[in-house]
mmCIF file of C-alpha atoms (C1' of nucleotides) in Angstrom:
data_model
loop_
_atom_site.group_PDB
_atom_site.id
_atom_site.type_symbol
_atom_site.label_atom_id
_atom_site.label_comp_id
_atom_site.label_asym_id
_atom_site.label_seq_id
_atom_site.Cartn_x
_atom_site.Cartn_y
_atom_site.Cartn_z
ATOM 1 C CA MET A 352 0.000 0.000 0.000
ATOM 2 C CA THR A 353 2.969 2.256 0.465
ATOM 3 C CA THR A 354 3.162 3.409 -3.085
ATOM 4 C CA VAL A 355 5.071 6.075 -4.868
ATOM 5 C CA HIS A 356 1.961 8.233 -4.625
ATOM 6 C CA ASP A 357 2.231 8.820 -0.919
ATOM 7 C CA LEU A 358 2.370 12.395 0.219
ATOM 8 C CA THR A 359 4.906 14.090 2.424
ATOM 9 C CA ILE A 360 3.559 16.238 5.199
ATOM 10 C CA GLY A 361 4.435 19.330 3.225
ATOM 11 C CA GLN A 362 2.572 18.117 0.175
ATOM 12 C CA LEU A 363 -0.462 17.153 2.176
ATOM 13 C CA ALA A 364 -0.387 20.473 3.976
ATOM 14 C CA GLU A 365 -0.270 22.428 0.749
ATOM 15 C CA ARG A 366 -2.932 20.412 -0.979
ATOM 16 C CA ALA A 367 -5.268 20.433 1.981
ATOM 17 C CA GLY A 368 -4.641 24.072 2.739
ATOM 18 C CA VAL A 369 -3.568 23.526 6.322
ATOM 19 C CA ALA A 370 -0.298 23.967 8.172
ATOM 20 C CA THR A 371 2.024 21.044 8.788
ATOM 21 C CA SER A 372 1.771 21.714 12.490
ATOM 22 C CA ALA A 373 -1.958 21.199 12.247
ATOM 23 C CA LEU A 374 -1.461 17.860 10.509
ATOM 24 C CA ARG A 375 0.898 16.674 13.233
ATOM 25 C CA TYR A 376 -1.640 17.822 15.758
ATOM 26 C CA TYR A 377 -4.428 15.917 14.033
ATOM 27 C CA GLU A 378 -2.280 12.841 14.038
ATOM 28 C CA GLU A 379 -1.493 13.280 17.717
ATOM 29 C CA ARG A 380 -5.207 13.491 18.342
ATOM 30 C CA GLY A 381 -5.797 10.363 16.327
ATOM 31 C CA LEU A 382 -7.753 12.026 13.547
ATOM 32 C CA ILE A 383 -5.442 10.976 10.778
ATOM 33 C CA GLY A 384 -2.774 8.348 10.421
ATOM 34 C CA SER A 385 0.528 8.041 8.650
ATOM 35 C CA HIS A 386 3.335 5.624 8.175
ATOM 36 C CA ARG A 387 6.995 6.425 8.312
ATOM 37 C CA THR A 388 9.909 6.182 5.947
ATOM 38 C CA SER A 389 13.083 4.457 7.042
ATOM 39 C CA GLY A 390 14.278 7.924 7.987
ATOM 40 C CA ASN A 391 11.275 8.466 10.289
ATOM 41 C CA GLN A 392 9.481 10.924 8.073
ATOM 42 C CA ARG A 393 5.718 10.820 7.732
ATOM 43 C CA ARG A 394 4.059 9.628 4.572
ATOM 44 C CA TYR A 395 0.356 9.946 3.914
ATOM 45 C CA GLU A 396 -1.920 8.014 1.653
ATOM 46 C CA GLN A 397 -4.020 9.923 -0.835
ATOM 47 C CA ALA A 398 -7.096 9.053 1.166
ATOM 48 C CA THR A 399 -5.791 11.147 4.020
ATOM 49 C CA LEU A 400 -6.407 14.216 1.927
ATOM 50 C CA ARG A 401 -10.078 13.399 2.002
ATOM 51 C CA ARG A 402 -9.993 12.915 5.739
ATOM 52 C CA VAL A 403 -8.373 16.291 6.222
ATOM 53 C CA ALA A 404 -10.909 17.920 3.944
ATOM 54 C CA PHE A 405 -13.635 16.328 6.000
ATOM 55 C CA ILE A 406 -12.073 17.579 9.211
ATOM 56 C CA ARG A 407 -11.915 21.135 7.933
ATOM 57 C CA ALA A 408 -15.444 21.042 6.652
ATOM 58 C CA ALA A 409 -16.667 19.742 9.976
ATOM 59 C CA GLN A 410 -14.759 22.395 11.853
ATOM 60 C CA ASN A 411 -16.444 24.926 9.666
ATOM 61 C CA VAL A 412 -19.721 23.730 11.034
ATOM 62 C CA GLY A 413 -18.521 24.215 14.565
ATOM 63 C CA LEU A 414 -17.687 20.688 15.594
ATOM 64 C CA SER A 415 -14.816 20.015 17.936
ATOM 65 C CA LEU A 416 -11.918 17.821 16.962
ATOM 66 C CA GLU A 417 -13.088 15.302 19.484
ATOM 67 C CA GLU A 418 -16.493 15.013 17.874
ATOM 68 C CA ILE A 419 -14.920 14.816 14.462
ATOM 69 C CA GLY A 420 -12.604 12.142 15.728
ATOM 70 C CA GLU A 421 -15.520 10.082 16.957
ATOM 71 C CA ALA A 422 -17.163 10.347 13.590
ATOM 72 C CA LEU A 423 -13.992 9.397 11.765
ATOM 73 C CA ALA A 424 -13.511 6.480 14.117
ATOM 74 C CA SER A 425 -16.520 4.848 12.474
ATOM 75 C CA LEU A 426 -14.583 4.608 9.234
ATOM 76 C CA PRO A 427 -12.835 1.314 8.572
ATOM 77 C CA GLU A 428 -9.363 1.032 10.004
ATOM 78 C CA GLY A 429 -7.707 -1.482 7.763
ATOM 79 C CA ARG A 430 -8.728 -0.287 4.339
ATOM 80 C CA THR A 431 -9.267 2.887 2.432
ATOM 81 C CA PRO A 432 -12.803 4.136 3.035
ATOM 82 C CA THR A 433 -15.153 3.593 0.148
ATOM 83 C CA LYS A 434 -17.778 5.952 -1.118
ATOM 84 C CA ARG A 435 -20.251 3.965 0.878
ATOM 85 C CA ASP A 436 -18.293 4.544 4.046
ATOM 86 C CA TRP A 437 -18.245 8.275 3.544
ATOM 87 C CA HIS A 438 -21.865 8.224 2.636
ATOM 88 C CA ARG A 439 -22.790 6.504 5.858
ATOM 89 C CA LEU A 440 -20.738 8.956 7.849
ATOM 90 C CA SER A 441 -22.251 11.963 6.160
ATOM 91 C CA ARG A 442 -25.753 10.662 6.754
ATOM 92 C CA ALA A 443 -25.098 10.482 10.459
ATOM 93 C CA TRP A 444 -24.367 14.169 10.516
ATOM 94 C CA ARG A 445 -27.401 15.409 8.748
ATOM 95 C CA PRO A 446 -29.532 15.834 11.852
ATOM 96 C CA ARG A 447 -26.865 17.953 13.439
ATOM 97 C CA LEU A 448 -26.608 20.144 10.412
ATOM 98 C CA ASP A 449 -30.346 20.449 10.227
ATOM 99 C CA GLU A 450 -30.500 21.427 13.848
ATOM 100 C CA GLN A 451 -27.899 24.094 13.458
ATOM 101 C CA ILE A 452 -29.539 25.477 10.370
ATOM 102 C CA ASP A 453 -32.763 25.640 12.328
ATOM 103 C CA ARG A 454 -31.117 27.611 15.053
ATOM 104 C CA LEU A 455 -29.686 30.076 12.630
ATOM 105 C CA GLU A 456 -32.951 30.526 10.820
ATOM 106 C CA ARG A 457 -34.766 31.091 14.058
ATOM 107 C CA LEU A 458 -32.219 33.640 15.082
ATOM 108 C CA ARG A 459 -32.449 35.386 11.734
ATOM 109 C CA ASP A 460 -36.216 35.381 11.582
ATOM 110 C CA ARG A 461 -36.687 36.559 15.111
ATOM 111 C CA LEU A 462 -33.948 39.078 15.298
ATOM 112 C CA ASP A 463 -36.165 41.869 14.094
ATOM 113 C CA GLY A 464 -39.299 40.971 15.915
ATOM 114 C CA CYS A 465 -37.863 39.509 19.032
ATOM 115 C CA ILE A 466 -35.195 42.028 19.746
ATOM 116 C CA GLY A 467 -37.331 44.867 18.573
ATOM 117 C CA CYS A 468 -40.327 43.964 20.653
ATOM 118 C CA GLY A 469 -38.446 43.596 23.871
ATOM 119 C CA CYS A 470 -39.264 39.969 24.548
ATOM 120 C CA LEU A 471 -35.614 39.191 24.228
ATOM 121 C CA SER A 472 -34.931 40.455 27.661
ATOM 122 C CA LEU A 473 -38.263 39.999 29.291
ATOM 123 C CA LYS A 474 -39.752 36.662 28.428
ATOM 124 C CA ALA A 475 -38.717 33.165 27.642
ATOM 125 C CA CYS A 476 -37.439 33.527 24.132
ATOM 126 C CA ALA A 477 -36.646 31.004 21.474
ATOM 127 C CA LEU A 478 -33.868 33.201 20.271
ATOM 128 C CA TYR A 479 -32.120 32.952 23.542
ATOM 129 C CA ASN A 480 -32.836 29.367 24.493
ATOM 130 C CA PRO A 481 -33.947 27.682 21.332
ATOM 131 C CA GLU A 482 -34.006 24.138 22.623
ATOM 132 C CA ASP A 483 -36.680 24.571 25.248
ATOM 133 C CA GLU A 484 -39.227 24.775 22.503
ATOM 134 C CA LEU A 485 -38.532 21.595 20.703
ATOM 135 C CA ALA A 486 -36.851 19.317 23.153
ATOM 136 C CA ALA A 487 -37.108 19.331 26.907
ATOM 137 C CA GLU A 488 -34.566 16.543 26.981
ATOM 138 C CA GLY A 489 -31.032 17.412 26.078
ATOM 139 C CA THR A 490 -30.287 16.366 22.538
ATOM 140 C CA GLY A 491 -26.763 15.604 23.583
ATOM 141 C CA GLY A 492 -24.191 18.144 22.591
ATOM 142 C CA VAL A 493 -25.212 21.600 21.606
ATOM 143 C CA LEU A 494 -23.455 22.899 18.560
ATOM 144 C CA LEU A 495 -21.563 26.067 19.058
ATOM 145 C CA GLU A 496 -22.541 26.407 22.657
ATOM 146 C CA PRO A 497 -20.020 24.945 25.029
ATOM 147 C CA GLY A 498 -20.461 25.504 28.732
ATOM 148 C CA HIS A 499 -24.185 25.890 28.646
ATOM 149 C CA ASP A 500 -25.063 26.108 32.296
ATOM 150 C CA PRO A 501 -28.338 24.793 33.609
ATOM 151 C CA GLU A 502 -29.158 27.511 36.104
ATOM 152 C CA PRO A 503 -32.506 29.099 35.536
ATOM 153 C CA GLY A 504 -32.760 32.826 35.070
ATOM 154 C CA ASP A 505 -35.333 35.355 34.027
ATOM 155 C CA LEU A 506 -34.528 34.747 30.428
ATOM 156 C CA ARG A 507 -35.640 31.189 30.635
ATOM 157 C CA ARG A 508 -38.298 31.408 33.281
ATOM 158 C CA GLY A 509 -40.303 34.415 32.275
ATOM 159 C CA ARG A 510 -40.536 37.644 34.166
ATOM 160 C CA ARG A 511 -40.989 36.157 37.651
ATOM 161 C CA MET B 624 -30.985 57.746 35.217
ATOM 162 C CA THR B 625 -29.622 55.857 38.141
ATOM 163 C CA THR B 626 -32.902 54.653 39.478
ATOM 164 C CA VAL B 627 -33.882 52.191 42.120
ATOM 165 C CA HIS B 628 -34.382 49.640 39.347
ATOM 166 C CA ASP B 629 -30.708 49.211 38.622
ATOM 167 C CA LEU B 630 -29.343 45.732 38.875
ATOM 168 C CA THR B 631 -26.412 44.460 40.856
ATOM 169 C CA ILE B 632 -23.983 42.241 39.057
ATOM 170 C CA GLY B 633 -25.426 39.247 40.837
ATOM 171 C CA GLN B 634 -28.961 40.089 39.797
ATOM 172 C CA LEU B 635 -27.963 40.680 36.217
ATOM 173 C CA ALA B 636 -26.008 37.464 36.198
ATOM 174 C CA GLU B 637 -28.920 35.438 37.476
ATOM 175 C CA ARG B 638 -31.456 37.000 35.173
ATOM 176 C CA ALA B 639 -29.269 36.747 32.133
ATOM 177 C CA GLY B 640 -28.151 33.250 32.959
ATOM 178 C CA VAL B 641 -24.455 34.041 32.888
ATOM 179 C CA ALA B 642 -21.743 34.126 35.534
ATOM 180 C CA THR B 643 -20.668 37.345 37.165
ATOM 181 C CA SER B 644 -17.162 36.733 35.926
ATOM 182 C CA ALA B 645 -18.500 36.727 32.407
ATOM 183 C CA LEU B 646 -20.214 40.070 32.972
ATOM 184 C CA ARG B 647 -17.016 41.620 34.262
ATOM 185 C CA TYR B 648 -15.255 40.199 31.273
ATOM 186 C CA TYR B 649 -17.821 41.662 28.891
ATOM 187 C CA GLU B 650 -17.373 45.009 30.547
ATOM 188 C CA GLU B 651 -13.613 44.747 30.296
ATOM 189 C CA ARG B 652 -14.036 44.035 26.608
ATOM 190 C CA GLY B 653 -16.324 47.011 26.234
ATOM 191 C CA LEU B 654 -19.441 45.013 25.376
ATOM 192 C CA ILE B 655 -21.504 46.301 28.233
ATOM 193 C CA GLY B 656 -21.261 49.269 30.540
ATOM 194 C CA SER B 657 -22.060 50.010 34.152
ATOM 195 C CA HIS B 658 -21.917 52.778 36.651
ATOM 196 C CA ARG B 659 -20.712 52.508 40.200
ATOM 197 C CA THR B 660 -22.167 53.092 43.626
ATOM 198 C CA SER B 661 -20.364 55.294 46.098
ATOM 199 C CA GLY B 662 -18.861 52.085 47.389
ATOM 200 C CA ASN B 663 -17.458 51.155 43.956
ATOM 201 C CA GLN B 664 -19.930 48.420 43.184
ATOM 202 C CA ARG B 665 -21.304 47.975 39.685
ATOM 203 C CA ARG B 666 -24.885 48.825 38.879
ATOM 204 C CA TYR B 667 -26.522 47.975 35.580
ATOM 205 C CA GLU B 668 -29.459 49.508 33.828
ATOM 206 C CA GLN B 669 -32.305 47.250 32.780
ATOM 207 C CA ALA B 670 -31.291 47.750 29.175
ATOM 208 C CA THR B 671 -28.063 45.940 29.863
ATOM 209 C CA LEU B 672 -30.043 42.755 30.258
ATOM 210 C CA ARG B 673 -31.044 43.055 26.648
ATOM 211 C CA ARG B 674 -27.478 43.639 25.608
ATOM 212 C CA VAL B 675 -26.356 40.541 27.438
ATOM 213 C CA ALA B 676 -29.126 38.524 25.879
ATOM 214 C CA PHE B 677 -28.010 39.744 22.502
ATOM 215 C CA ILE B 678 -24.428 38.805 23.249
ATOM 216 C CA ARG B 679 -25.406 35.279 24.204
ATOM 217 C CA ALA B 680 -27.633 34.831 21.217
ATOM 218 C CA ALA B 681 -24.867 35.998 18.926
ATOM 219 C CA GLN B 682 -22.362 33.716 20.585
ATOM 220 C CA ASN B 683 -24.761 30.896 19.975
ATOM 221 C CA VAL B 684 -24.427 31.543 16.300
ATOM 222 C CA GLY B 685 -20.686 31.372 16.505
ATOM 223 C CA LEU B 686 -19.710 35.011 16.506
ATOM 224 C CA SER B 687 -16.721 36.168 18.479
ATOM 225 C CA LEU B 688 -16.998 38.739 21.225
ATOM 226 C CA GLU B 689 -15.046 41.129 19.064
ATOM 227 C CA GLU B 690 -17.555 40.891 16.240
ATOM 228 C CA ILE B 691 -20.398 41.258 18.687
ATOM 229 C CA GLY B 692 -18.679 44.239 20.192
ATOM 230 C CA GLU B 693 -18.416 45.910 16.818
ATOM 231 C CA ALA B 694 -22.103 45.399 16.236
ATOM 232 C CA LEU B 695 -23.014 46.710 19.668
ATOM 233 C CA ALA B 696 -20.785 49.710 19.098
ATOM 234 C CA SER B 697 -23.299 50.878 16.519
ATOM 235 C CA LEU B 698 -25.855 51.323 19.259
ATOM 236 C CA PRO B 699 -26.111 54.778 20.774
ATOM 237 C CA GLU B 700 -23.789 55.442 23.659
ATOM 238 C CA GLY B 701 -25.562 58.087 25.617
ATOM 239 C CA ARG B 702 -29.082 56.783 25.746
ATOM 240 C CA THR B 703 -30.972 53.569 26.089
ATOM 241 C CA PRO B 704 -31.312 51.937 22.679
ATOM 242 C CA THR B 705 -34.762 52.144 21.210
ATOM 243 C CA LYS B 706 -36.562 49.463 19.292
ATOM 244 C CA ARG B 707 -35.452 51.262 16.191
ATOM 245 C CA ASP B 708 -31.830 50.978 17.228
ATOM 246 C CA TRP B 709 -32.098 47.255 17.751
ATOM 247 C CA HIS B 710 -33.979 46.922 14.540
ATOM 248 C CA ARG B 711 -31.228 48.624 12.589
ATOM 249 C CA LEU B 712 -28.648 46.394 14.208
ATOM 250 C CA SER B 713 -30.542 43.260 13.401
ATOM 251 C CA ARG B 714 -30.968 44.346 9.799
ATOM 252 C CA ALA B 715 -27.234 44.822 9.512
ATOM 253 C CA TRP B 716 -26.694 41.242 10.594
ATOM 254 C CA ARG B 717 -29.139 39.598 8.298
ATOM 255 C CA PRO B 718 -26.731 39.226 5.402
ATOM 256 C CA ARG B 719 -24.213 37.552 7.661
ATOM 257 C CA LEU B 720 -26.769 35.156 9.005
ATOM 258 C CA ASP B 721 -28.045 34.467 5.540
ATOM 259 C CA GLU B 722 -24.549 33.755 4.361
ATOM 260 C CA GLN B 723 -23.884 31.358 7.161
ATOM 261 C CA ILE B 724 -27.164 29.585 6.628
ATOM 262 C CA ASP B 725 -26.238 29.264 2.989
ATOM 263 C CA ARG B 726 -22.944 27.680 3.861
ATOM 264 C CA LEU B 727 -24.565 25.190 6.122
ATOM 265 C CA GLU B 728 -27.223 24.309 3.619
ATOM 266 C CA ARG B 729 -24.663 23.819 0.925
ATOM 267 C CA LEU B 730 -22.652 21.662 3.243
ATOM 268 C CA ARG B 731 -25.701 19.623 4.159
ATOM 269 C CA ASP B 732 -26.898 19.221 0.607
ATOM 270 C CA ARG B 733 -23.515 18.274 -0.717
ATOM 271 C CA LEU B 734 -22.326 16.115 2.089
ATOM 272 C CA ASP B 735 -23.740 12.978 0.572
ATOM 273 C CA GLY B 736 -22.909 13.669 -3.001
ATOM 274 C CA CYS B 737 -19.699 15.542 -2.571
ATOM 275 C CA ILE B 738 -18.019 13.360 -0.045
ATOM 276 C CA GLY B 739 -19.369 10.247 -1.587
ATOM 277 C CA CYS B 740 -18.284 11.066 -5.099
ATOM 278 C CA GLY B 741 -14.754 11.935 -4.198
ATOM 279 C CA CYS B 742 -14.762 15.521 -5.387
ATOM 280 C CA LEU B 743 -14.122 16.550 -1.831
ATOM 281 C CA SER B 744 -10.502 15.719 -2.145
ATOM 282 C CA LEU B 745 -9.939 16.027 -5.823
ATOM 283 C CA LYS B 746 -11.525 19.140 -7.190
ATOM 284 C CA ALA B 747 -12.371 22.619 -6.160
ATOM 285 C CA CYS B 748 -15.343 21.988 -3.966
ATOM 286 C CA ALA B 749 -17.977 24.273 -2.567
ATOM 287 C CA LEU B 750 -18.086 22.197 0.538
ATOM 288 C CA TYR B 751 -14.542 22.966 1.354
ATOM 289 C CA ASN B 752 -14.221 26.514 0.114
ATOM 290 C CA PRO B 753 -17.743 27.777 -0.282
ATOM 291 C CA GLU B 754 -16.936 31.420 -0.878
ATOM 292 C CA ASP B 755 -14.976 31.048 -4.087
ATOM 293 C CA GLU B 756 -18.222 30.366 -5.866
ATOM 294 C CA LEU B 757 -20.160 33.423 -4.945
ATOM 295 C CA ALA B 758 -17.664 36.066 -4.039
ATOM 296 C CA ALA B 759 -14.141 36.423 -5.287
ATOM 297 C CA GLU B 760 -13.738 39.413 -3.016
ATOM 298 C CA GLY B 761 -13.524 38.729 0.686
ATOM 299 C CA THR B 762 -16.795 39.563 2.329
ATOM 300 C CA GLY B 763 -14.901 40.532 5.449
ATOM 301 C CA GLY B 764 -14.877 38.047 8.236
ATOM 302 C CA VAL B 765 -15.740 34.442 7.689
ATOM 303 C CA LEU B 766 -18.171 33.058 10.179
ATOM 304 C CA LEU B 767 -17.000 30.012 12.019
ATOM 305 C CA GLU B 768 -13.733 29.888 10.220
ATOM 306 C CA PRO B 769 -10.985 31.743 12.004
ATOM 307 C CA GLY B 770 -7.473 31.550 10.666
ATOM 308 C CA HIS B 771 -8.503 30.986 7.112
ATOM 309 C CA ASP B 772 -5.207 31.150 5.316
ATOM 310 C CA PRO B 773 -4.930 32.369 1.774
ATOM 311 C CA GLU B 774 -2.464 29.831 0.420
ATOM 312 C CA PRO B 775 -3.742 27.973 -2.580
ATOM 313 C CA GLY B 776 -3.870 24.226 -2.496
ATOM 314 C CA ASP B 777 -5.284 21.414 -4.555
ATOM 315 C CA LEU B 778 -8.566 21.725 -2.818
ATOM 316 C CA ARG B 779 -9.074 25.174 -4.147
ATOM 317 C CA ARG B 780 -7.220 24.926 -7.415
ATOM 318 C CA GLY B 781 -8.287 21.647 -8.879
ATOM 319 C CA ARG B 782 -6.198 18.598 -9.456
ATOM 320 C CA ARG B 783 -3.227 20.147 -11.246
ATOM 321 C "C1'" DC C 1485 29.289 14.023 -1.992
ATOM 322 C "C1'" DT C 1486 27.576 18.138 -0.440
ATOM 323 C "C1'" DG C 1487 24.459 21.946 0.665
ATOM 324 C "C1'" DG C 1488 20.086 23.418 1.679
ATOM 325 C "C1'" DA C 1489 15.290 22.631 2.063
ATOM 326 C "C1'" DA C 1490 12.224 19.821 4.254
ATOM 327 C "C1'" DC C 1491 11.568 16.975 7.801
ATOM 328 C "C1'" DC C 1492 11.833 15.278 13.000
ATOM 329 C "C1'" DT C 1493 10.712 15.853 18.332
ATOM 330 C "C1'" DC C 1494 9.897 18.159 22.191
ATOM 331 C "C1'" DA C 1495 8.657 22.315 24.823
ATOM 332 C "C1'" DA C 1496 6.753 26.486 25.287
ATOM 333 C "C1'" DG C 1497 3.644 30.069 23.882
ATOM 334 C "C1'" DC C 1498 -0.631 32.130 22.065
ATOM 335 C "C1'" DT C 1499 -5.777 33.527 21.602
ATOM 336 C "C1'" DC C 1500 -10.524 33.089 23.286
ATOM 337 C "C1'" DG C 1501 -13.694 33.121 26.755
ATOM 338 C "C1'" DC C 1502 -14.110 32.799 30.586
ATOM 339 C "C1'" DA C 1503 -13.537 30.280 35.926
ATOM 340 C "C1'" DT C 1504 -11.227 30.240 40.247
ATOM 341 C "C1'" DG C 1505 -8.982 31.876 44.257
ATOM 342 C "C1'" DA C 1506 -6.894 35.254 47.383
ATOM 343 C "C1'" DA C 1507 -7.329 39.222 49.953
ATOM 344 C "C1'" DG C 1508 -9.863 42.884 50.980
ATOM 345 C "C1'" DT C 1509 -14.457 46.113 51.003
ATOM 346 C "C1'" DC C 1510 -19.472 47.131 51.011
ATOM 347 C "C1'" DA C 1511 -24.449 46.508 52.216
ATOM 348 C "C1'" DA C 1512 -28.080 45.101 54.953
ATOM 349 C "C1'" DG C 1513 -30.626 42.434 58.461
ATOM 350 C "C1'" DC C 1514 -30.721 41.514 63.332
ATOM 351 C "C1'" DG D 154 -22.596 47.581 65.565
ATOM 352 C "C1'" DC D 155 -21.820 43.204 63.989
ATOM 353 C "C1'" DT D 156 -22.104 39.531 61.085
ATOM 354 C "C1'" DT D 157 -22.656 37.570 56.680
ATOM 355 C "C1'" DG D 158 -22.937 37.472 52.060
ATOM 356 C "C1'" DA D 159 -22.366 39.970 47.950
ATOM 357 C "C1'" DC D 160 -19.251 42.605 46.034
ATOM 358 C "C1'" DT D 161 -14.195 44.571 44.554
ATOM 359 C "C1'" DT D 162 -9.427 43.916 42.019
ATOM 360 C "C1'" DC D 163 -5.751 41.225 40.485
ATOM 361 C "C1'" DA D 164 -3.498 37.124 39.283
ATOM 362 C "C1'" DT D 165 -3.485 32.726 37.760
ATOM 363 C "C1'" DG D 166 -5.434 28.623 35.398
ATOM 364 C "C1'" DC D 167 -7.886 26.079 31.799
ATOM 365 C "C1'" DG D 168 -9.096 23.696 27.392
ATOM 366 C "C1'" DA D 169 -9.198 23.958 22.596
ATOM 367 C "C1'" DG D 170 -6.497 24.275 18.615
ATOM 368 C "C1'" DC D 171 -3.042 25.149 17.099
ATOM 369 C "C1'" DT D 172 1.930 28.059 16.177
ATOM 370 C "C1'" DT D 173 6.689 28.953 17.046
ATOM 371 C "C1'" DG D 174 11.282 27.936 18.210
ATOM 372 C "C1'" DA D 175 15.333 25.189 19.287
ATOM 373 C "C1'" DG D 176 18.190 21.746 18.084
ATOM 374 C "C1'" DG D 177 18.882 17.956 15.337
ATOM 375 C "C1'" DT D 178 18.153 14.589 11.036
ATOM 376 C "C1'" DT D 179 16.844 13.251 6.288
ATOM 377 C "C1'" DC D 180 16.239 13.798 1.473
ATOM 378 C "C1'" DC D 181 17.599 14.951 -3.001
ATOM 379 C "C1'" DA D 182 19.286 18.017 -6.845
ATOM 380 C "C1'" DG D 183 23.486 19.403 -8.594
#
DNA sequence: CTGGAACCTCAAGCTCGCATGAAGTCAAGC
DNA sequence: GCTTGACTTCATGCGAGCTTGAGGTTCCAG
C-alpha cells in the first residue's frame, strides 16, 4: 500500500490548505494516520487528503476535533474508506446540520421581531434558548454552545 | 438615570443566565457598561439585560466577542437603545446570518454527493471553500472559520 | 558528496472566553 | 454595631487548537 503516490507532510499540507503543524496535531489526536519512511518521516496516503478535507469542513460547522474524531472512528481502520463509508458517515451528521440550520434561521427570523419587541430580555425567548421549545430533553451536545449552564434565570423562566 | 431599578452584578447574572465573571469580562471588553455606587460596586441599567441577551444569542451563532462588540458599538452610547436601534442592528446582521445559513445548507446538501463522489478531495469543492463560488472578493470576516489562510492548495485549485 | 530545504521531536507560547482563588471592602438584616 | 454574604481587584489557570522555536536529522538536486 505504500506506493510512490504517498504524500509528504508538506505536500499534504499544501494540498489540503492547512499547516504542517496542524497535521501533526491531528495525528497526535488520532484524527489521521501516517506511516513512516526508514528515515522516520511521515508519509500519507491519498485518502488522508479526504480525511483532512472532512475535518476542515466539519470544523467549519462548529464541531470540535473530538467530535470529528468520533465520527472518523466509524470509518474502517484497515482499508481505504469507500464511497459507501463516507456516505454513511455523512448521513449520520445530517440531523446535526439540520438542527444548526434551524437555530440560525430562528435567530435570523426573530432578530427583528424579538429584539425589537423587547421579549428578548423579558420573556422566555426562542432566540435565547432555542431548545426549550422543541426538546425538553437534552439532545446531547449543543453545537456552538459549550459551557451551557443549567441555572434558571429570568430569560428562561419568564418575568418572575 | 440611576434609578432604584438598577441591577447588581449578581442580579444581572442570574437573570441573564451568565456568571458574574463573564459580565465583568464583557465590561472589560467594552461590550456592556455600568456605573458605580459610592462604594465602587457595579450597577446595571435594565437595558443591559437586553445587551447581554443579545451577546449570548450571537455567541450561539458562533460570533466572536469582538464581532459582537463591533455590532453593539453601533448602538447609541448616551441613551438607552430604542426598538429602532435594535432593529437597525438586526438588519445589519441579516446578510451575515443568511450567508452562514447558505454555507450550512450547501454543506448539508452536498455532504452525501460531494463526499461520496470523491470531489471533496480532488476538485475545487464548494463544501470545502464555499466562498470562491459566490464572491471572489472577501466579504470581510468568515463566520465560524478563524485563521482561514490564503495559500492555494489542490482543494481550491483543482487537481493540477 | 555536499548543501540546503524539508523533515523530526519536544517544549513552550498564544488567543478566546471565561472560571477560580486570594485578599480585601461594602451593604443590609438583626 | 456586627455579622454575613455579595461585592471589589488582580493574578493565575484552563481547554481547545493550534503556532513557534530550538536543536537535530533526512532527502535529493546538482
